[in-house]
Amino acid sequence: MKSVFLIALILALGSCQGAEVAEPMSAQDRSFSSVIVDGVEAFRGVLQKGSPEHGIPVMAPMKAAQRSFEFNSGEFSGTFGVENFVLEGLDQYEVKSMKMEVLRSRVTFEFHFPSVNVTTDYDLDLGSGFRVKRTGGAFFALEDLNIQGRISYSLGVFTSQLRVKDILVYPTVGNVNSQIENLSKYRIFNRKLNEVIEEFVTLTINDNTDFVASWVSEQATPICNELIGDRTLSDIIAIITGGN
Ligand SMILES: *[C@@H]1O[C@H](CO)[C@@H](O)[C@H](O)[C@H]1NC(C)=O
Ligand SMILES: *[C@@H]1O[C@H](CO)[C@@H](O)[C@H](O)[C@H]1NC(C)=O
Protein backbone atom coordinates (compact mmCIF):
# COMPACT_ATOMS: atom_id res chain seq x y z
CA MET A 1 0.00 0.00 0.00
CA LYS A 2 2.84 2.30 0.88
CA SER A 3 4.22 2.10 -2.62
CA VAL A 4 0.85 2.95 -4.14
CA PHE A 5 0.71 6.15 -2.14
CA LEU A 6 4.27 6.85 -3.03
CA ILE A 7 3.39 6.55 -6.68
CA ALA A 8 0.49 8.94 -6.36
CA LEU A 9 2.83 11.28 -4.62
CA ILE A 10 5.58 11.13 -7.19
CA LEU A 11 2.97 11.62 -9.88
CA ALA A 12 1.62 14.67 -8.22
CA LEU A 13 4.99 16.20 -7.70
CA GLY A 14 5.62 16.13 -11.37
CA SER A 15 7.37 12.82 -10.96
CA CYS A 16 10.92 13.46 -9.86
CA GLN A 17 11.91 10.14 -11.43
CA GLY A 18 9.51 9.55 -14.29
CA ALA A 19 9.96 12.97 -15.72
CA GLU A 20 13.37 12.06 -16.94
CA VAL A 21 11.80 9.96 -19.65
CA ALA A 22 9.47 12.78 -20.64
CA GLU A 23 9.84 14.05 -24.15
CA PRO A 24 11.83 17.25 -24.15
CA MET A 25 9.48 20.14 -24.63
CA SER A 26 9.59 23.87 -24.53
CA ALA A 27 8.62 24.91 -21.05
CA GLN A 28 8.46 28.57 -21.92
CA ASP A 29 5.09 28.43 -23.62
CA ARG A 30 3.47 26.06 -21.22
CA SER A 31 2.15 26.60 -17.76
CA PHE A 32 3.80 24.66 -14.99
CA SER A 33 0.55 22.71 -14.47
CA SER A 34 0.57 21.39 -17.97
CA VAL A 35 4.20 20.39 -17.49
CA ILE A 36 3.12 18.44 -14.42
CA VAL A 37 0.34 16.74 -16.36
CA ASP A 38 2.88 15.69 -18.98
CA GLY A 39 5.15 14.35 -16.25
CA VAL A 40 2.24 12.35 -14.92
CA GLU A 41 1.62 10.89 -18.37
CA ALA A 42 5.30 10.04 -18.71
CA PHE A 43 5.13 8.26 -15.39
CA ARG A 44 2.72 5.74 -16.93
CA GLY A 45 5.64 4.56 -19.04
CA VAL A 46 7.81 4.16 -15.96
CA LEU A 47 5.14 2.02 -14.30
CA GLN A 48 4.93 -0.16 -17.41
CA LYS A 49 8.64 -0.45 -18.17
CA GLY A 50 10.33 0.24 -14.85
CA SER A 51 13.42 2.35 -14.54
CA PRO A 52 16.42 0.17 -13.66
CA GLU A 53 18.75 3.14 -13.24
CA HIS A 54 16.50 4.48 -10.46
CA GLY A 55 15.83 1.08 -8.98
CA ILE A 56 12.15 1.18 -9.94
CA PRO A 57 10.82 -2.23 -11.01
CA VAL A 58 7.98 -2.74 -13.48
CA MET A 59 4.86 -2.00 -11.46
CA ALA A 60 2.12 -2.48 -14.05
CA PRO A 61 1.71 -5.36 -13.95
CA MET A 62 3.63 -6.04 -10.74
CA LYS A 63 4.51 -9.71 -10.42
CA ALA A 64 5.95 -11.86 -7.69
CA ALA A 65 6.65 -15.56 -8.11
CA GLN A 66 6.55 -16.32 -4.43
CA ARG A 67 6.60 -14.40 -1.22
CA SER A 68 5.62 -15.03 2.34
CA PHE A 69 5.09 -12.90 5.40
CA GLU A 70 5.10 -13.79 9.03
CA PHE A 71 2.87 -11.82 11.30
CA ASN A 72 2.36 -11.68 15.00
CA SER A 73 -0.15 -9.23 16.35
CA GLY A 74 -0.65 -10.57 19.84
CA GLU A 75 -3.95 -12.27 19.20
CA PHE A 76 -3.01 -13.74 15.86
CA SER A 77 0.20 -15.15 14.58
CA GLY A 78 1.05 -17.13 11.53
CA THR A 79 2.29 -16.94 7.99
CA PHE A 80 0.69 -15.70 4.82
CA GLY A 81 2.19 -16.70 1.50
CA VAL A 82 1.42 -15.77 -2.08
CA GLU A 83 2.43 -17.47 -5.29
CA ASN A 84 1.93 -16.32 -8.89
CA PHE A 85 1.00 -12.88 -7.61
CA VAL A 86 -0.01 -10.29 -10.20
CA LEU A 87 -1.12 -6.74 -9.45
CA GLU A 88 -2.70 -4.94 -12.39
CA GLY A 89 -4.12 -1.54 -13.10
CA LEU A 90 -1.77 0.97 -11.47
CA ASP A 91 -1.02 2.41 -14.92
CA GLN A 92 -4.66 2.69 -15.93
CA TYR A 93 -5.23 6.01 -14.23
CA GLU A 94 -7.03 8.92 -15.73
CA VAL A 95 -5.98 12.35 -14.49
CA LYS A 96 -9.28 14.05 -13.73
CA SER A 97 -7.73 17.21 -12.45
CA MET A 98 -4.33 18.58 -11.57
CA LYS A 99 -3.95 22.12 -10.40
CA MET A 100 -0.96 24.00 -9.19
CA GLU A 101 -1.84 26.90 -6.93
CA VAL A 102 1.41 28.79 -6.82
CA LEU A 103 0.28 31.50 -4.41
CA ARG A 104 -0.94 28.96 -1.89
CA SER A 105 2.04 26.68 -2.50
CA ARG A 106 0.03 23.61 -3.17
CA VAL A 107 -0.96 21.12 -5.82
CA THR A 108 -4.40 19.53 -5.87
CA PHE A 109 -5.13 16.47 -7.95
CA GLU A 110 -7.67 13.79 -8.68
CA PHE A 111 -6.94 10.41 -10.28
CA HIS A 112 -9.36 7.73 -11.30
CA PHE A 113 -8.49 4.02 -11.60
CA PRO A 114 -11.11 1.77 -13.27
CA SER A 115 -9.76 -1.38 -11.62
CA VAL A 116 -6.72 -2.14 -9.49
CA ASN A 117 -6.69 -5.85 -8.92
CA VAL A 118 -4.68 -8.76 -7.59
CA THR A 119 -4.74 -12.33 -8.85
CA THR A 120 -2.79 -14.83 -6.79
CA ASP A 121 -2.61 -18.20 -5.15
CA TYR A 122 -2.47 -17.90 -1.42
CA ASP A 123 -1.59 -19.96 1.57
CA LEU A 124 -2.58 -18.95 5.07
CA ASP A 125 -1.54 -20.60 8.28
CA LEU A 126 -3.02 -18.91 11.30
CA GLY A 127 -2.61 -20.07 14.84
CA SER A 128 -2.97 -19.41 18.57
CA GLY A 129 -5.29 -21.60 20.56
CA PHE A 130 -6.86 -22.68 17.30
CA ARG A 131 -5.39 -23.47 13.95
CA VAL A 132 -6.59 -22.25 10.56
CA LYS A 133 -4.98 -23.38 7.34
CA ARG A 134 -6.30 -22.15 4.04
CA THR A 135 -5.02 -22.43 0.53
CA GLY A 136 -6.47 -21.58 -2.84
CA GLY A 137 -6.73 -19.03 -5.59
CA ALA A 138 -7.79 -15.46 -5.05
CA PHE A 139 -8.90 -12.46 -7.02
CA PHE A 140 -9.37 -9.12 -5.35
CA ALA A 141 -10.25 -5.83 -7.03
CA LEU A 142 -10.80 -2.22 -6.09
CA GLU A 143 -13.05 -0.91 -8.86
CA ASP A 144 -13.84 2.66 -9.69
CA LEU A 145 -11.12 3.89 -7.33
CA ASN A 146 -10.82 7.61 -7.00
CA ILE A 147 -7.90 9.33 -5.34
CA GLN A 148 -8.22 12.97 -4.55
CA GLY A 149 -5.52 14.83 -2.77
CA ARG A 150 -3.53 17.88 -1.98
CA ILE A 151 0.17 18.41 -1.50
CA SER A 152 1.37 21.50 0.30
CA TYR A 153 4.98 22.47 -0.12
CA SER A 154 7.36 25.20 0.86
CA LEU A 155 10.21 26.78 -0.99
CA GLY A 156 13.30 28.09 0.75
CA VAL A 157 13.56 31.86 0.42
CA PHE A 158 17.13 31.97 -0.85
CA THR A 159 17.79 28.51 -2.18
CA SER A 160 14.33 27.57 -3.50
CA GLN A 161 14.87 24.29 -1.71
CA LEU A 162 11.64 22.35 -2.15
CA ARG A 163 10.11 20.71 0.92
CA VAL A 164 6.84 18.85 1.18
CA LYS A 165 4.89 20.07 4.19
CA ASP A 166 1.80 17.99 4.04
CA ILE A 167 0.16 15.39 1.84
CA LEU A 168 -3.54 14.73 2.04
CA VAL A 169 -4.97 11.82 0.11
CA TYR A 170 -8.65 10.92 0.12
CA PRO A 171 -9.43 7.61 -1.61
CA THR A 172 -12.95 6.39 -2.35
CA VAL A 173 -13.88 3.12 -3.96
CA GLY A 174 -17.00 2.42 -6.02
CA ASN A 175 -16.96 -1.33 -5.70
CA VAL A 176 -14.85 -3.99 -4.02
CA ASN A 177 -14.78 -7.41 -5.63
CA SER A 178 -13.41 -10.24 -3.49
CA GLN A 179 -13.25 -13.79 -4.84
CA ILE A 180 -11.06 -15.70 -2.45
CA GLU A 181 -11.38 -19.45 -2.77
CA ASN A 182 -11.38 -21.90 0.06
CA LEU A 183 -12.08 -19.56 2.95
CA SER A 184 -14.71 -22.13 3.75
CA LYS A 185 -15.21 -25.52 2.18
CA TYR A 186 -18.91 -24.73 1.81
CA ARG A 187 -19.55 -22.69 -1.32
CA ILE A 188 -22.39 -20.63 0.09
CA PHE A 189 -20.49 -19.79 3.23
CA ASN A 190 -17.40 -18.96 1.20
CA ARG A 191 -19.39 -16.42 -0.81
CA LYS A 192 -20.75 -14.95 2.42
CA LEU A 193 -17.23 -14.51 3.83
CA ASN A 194 -16.16 -12.72 0.65
CA GLU A 195 -19.16 -10.41 1.00
CA VAL A 196 -18.09 -9.59 4.54
CA ILE A 197 -14.62 -8.75 3.27
CA GLU A 198 -16.05 -6.61 0.45
CA GLU A 199 -18.18 -4.66 2.86
CA PHE A 200 -15.39 -4.27 5.40
CA VAL A 201 -12.91 -2.95 2.82
CA THR A 202 -15.48 -0.62 1.25
CA LEU A 203 -16.34 0.89 4.62
CA THR A 204 -12.71 1.12 5.69
CA ILE A 205 -11.78 3.05 2.58
CA ASN A 206 -14.87 5.20 2.22
CA ASP A 207 -15.66 5.98 5.84
CA ASN A 208 -12.29 6.36 7.46
CA THR A 209 -11.13 9.10 5.19
CA ASP A 210 -9.52 11.30 7.84
CA PHE A 211 -7.73 8.35 9.33
CA VAL A 212 -6.38 7.32 5.93
CA ALA A 213 -5.42 10.89 5.09
CA SER A 214 -3.39 11.45 8.23
CA TRP A 215 -1.77 8.04 8.01
CA VAL A 216 -0.65 8.76 4.45
CA SER A 217 0.57 12.18 5.42
CA GLU A 218 2.76 10.72 8.15
CA GLN A 219 4.14 7.96 5.94
CA ALA A 220 4.58 9.79 2.71
CA THR A 221 5.88 13.22 3.69
CA PRO A 222 9.34 12.07 4.82
CA ILE A 223 9.65 9.60 1.93
CA CYS A 224 8.95 12.31 -0.56
CA ASN A 225 11.37 14.75 1.01
CA GLU A 226 14.00 12.06 0.85
CA LEU A 227 13.30 11.54 -2.85
CA ILE A 228 13.60 15.23 -3.56
CA GLY A 229 16.84 15.39 -1.61
CA ASP A 230 18.80 18.54 -2.34
CA ARG A 231 17.06 19.31 -5.59
CA THR A 232 15.69 22.81 -5.87
CA LEU A 233 12.44 23.63 -7.60
CA SER A 234 14.27 24.73 -10.72
CA ASP A 235 16.21 21.44 -10.77
CA ILE A 236 12.91 19.61 -10.69
CA ILE A 237 11.35 21.74 -13.40
CA ALA A 238 14.46 21.13 -15.48
CA ILE A 239 14.14 17.39 -14.98
CA ILE A 240 10.46 17.46 -15.91
CA THR A 241 10.99 19.52 -19.01
CA GLY A 242 13.97 17.39 -19.98
CA GLY A 243 15.89 20.62 -20.12
CA ASN A 244 19.33 21.58 -18.94
C1 LIG B 1 -7.81 -6.01 -13.65
O1 LIG B 1 -7.31 -4.72 -13.93
C2 LIG B 1 -6.96 -4.52 -15.30
C3 LIG B 1 -6.35 -3.13 -15.38
O2 LIG B 1 -7.19 -2.15 -14.82
C4 LIG B 1 -8.18 -4.68 -16.17
O3 LIG B 1 -7.82 -4.53 -17.53
C5 LIG B 1 -8.77 -6.07 -15.96
O4 LIG B 1 -9.97 -6.17 -16.68
C6 LIG B 1 -9.04 -6.30 -14.47
N1 LIG B 1 -9.45 -7.69 -14.30
C7 LIG B 1 -10.67 -8.03 -13.93
C8 LIG B 1 -10.94 -9.49 -13.91
O5 LIG B 1 -11.53 -7.20 -13.62
C1 LIG C 1 -9.10 -25.88 -1.59
O1 LIG C 1 -8.84 -26.71 -0.49
C2 LIG C 1 -8.93 -28.09 -0.78
C3 LIG C 1 -8.69 -28.87 0.51
O2 LIG C 1 -9.45 -28.31 1.52
C4 LIG C 1 -7.89 -28.48 -1.80
O3 LIG C 1 -8.04 -29.84 -2.17
C5 LIG C 1 -8.06 -27.62 -3.02
O4 LIG C 1 -7.00 -27.88 -3.92
C6 LIG C 1 -8.05 -26.16 -2.64
N1 LIG C 1 -8.27 -25.38 -3.83
C7 LIG C 1 -7.27 -24.81 -4.44
C8 LIG C 1 -7.66 -24.05 -5.68
O5 LIG C 1 -6.12 -24.85 -4.07
mmCIF file of N, CA and C and ligand atoms in Angstrom, residues 135-137 181-182, ligand 2:
data_model
loop_
_atom_site.group_PDB
_atom_site.id
_atom_site.type_symbol
_atom_site.label_atom_id
_atom_site.label_comp_id
_atom_site.label_asym_id
_atom_site.label_seq_id
_atom_site.Cartn_x
_atom_site.Cartn_y
_atom_site.Cartn_z
ATOM 1 N N THR A 135 -5.820 -22.586 1.734
ATOM 2 C CA THR A 135 -5.023 -22.427 0.530
ATOM 3 C C THR A 135 -5.953 -22.410 -0.673
ATOM 4 N N GLY A 136 -5.593 -21.644 -1.677
ATOM 5 C CA GLY A 136 -6.470 -21.580 -2.844
ATOM 6 C C GLY A 136 -6.093 -20.431 -3.741
ATOM 7 N N GLY A 137 -6.947 -20.160 -4.695
ATOM 8 C CA GLY A 137 -6.729 -19.029 -5.591
ATOM 9 C C GLY A 137 -7.485 -17.825 -5.062
ATOM 10 N N GLU A 181 -10.914 -18.062 -2.854
ATOM 11 C CA GLU A 181 -11.375 -19.445 -2.769
ATOM 12 C C GLU A 181 -11.011 -20.041 -1.431
ATOM 13 N N ASN A 182 -11.764 -21.039 -1.052
ATOM 14 C CA ASN A 182 -11.381 -21.901 0.064
ATOM 15 C C ASN A 182 -11.303 -21.225 1.428
HETATM 16 C C1 LIG B 2 -9.097 -25.882 -1.593
HETATM 17 O O1 LIG B 2 -8.839 -26.714 -0.492
HETATM 18 C C2 LIG B 2 -8.926 -28.094 -0.777
HETATM 19 C C3 LIG B 2 -8.691 -28.867 0.505
HETATM 20 O O2 LIG B 2 -9.451 -28.311 1.524
HETATM 21 C C4 LIG B 2 -7.891 -28.485 -1.798
HETATM 22 O O3 LIG B 2 -8.037 -29.842 -2.170
HETATM 23 C C5 LIG B 2 -8.062 -27.623 -3.022
HETATM 24 O O4 LIG B 2 -7.000 -27.880 -3.922
HETATM 25 C C6 LIG B 2 -8.047 -26.160 -2.643
HETATM 26 N N1 LIG B 2 -8.272 -25.381 -3.831
HETATM 27 C C7 LIG B 2 -7.273 -24.808 -4.444
HETATM 28 C C8 LIG B 2 -7.659 -24.047 -5.677
HETATM 29 O O5 LIG B 2 -6.125 -24.852 -4.074
#
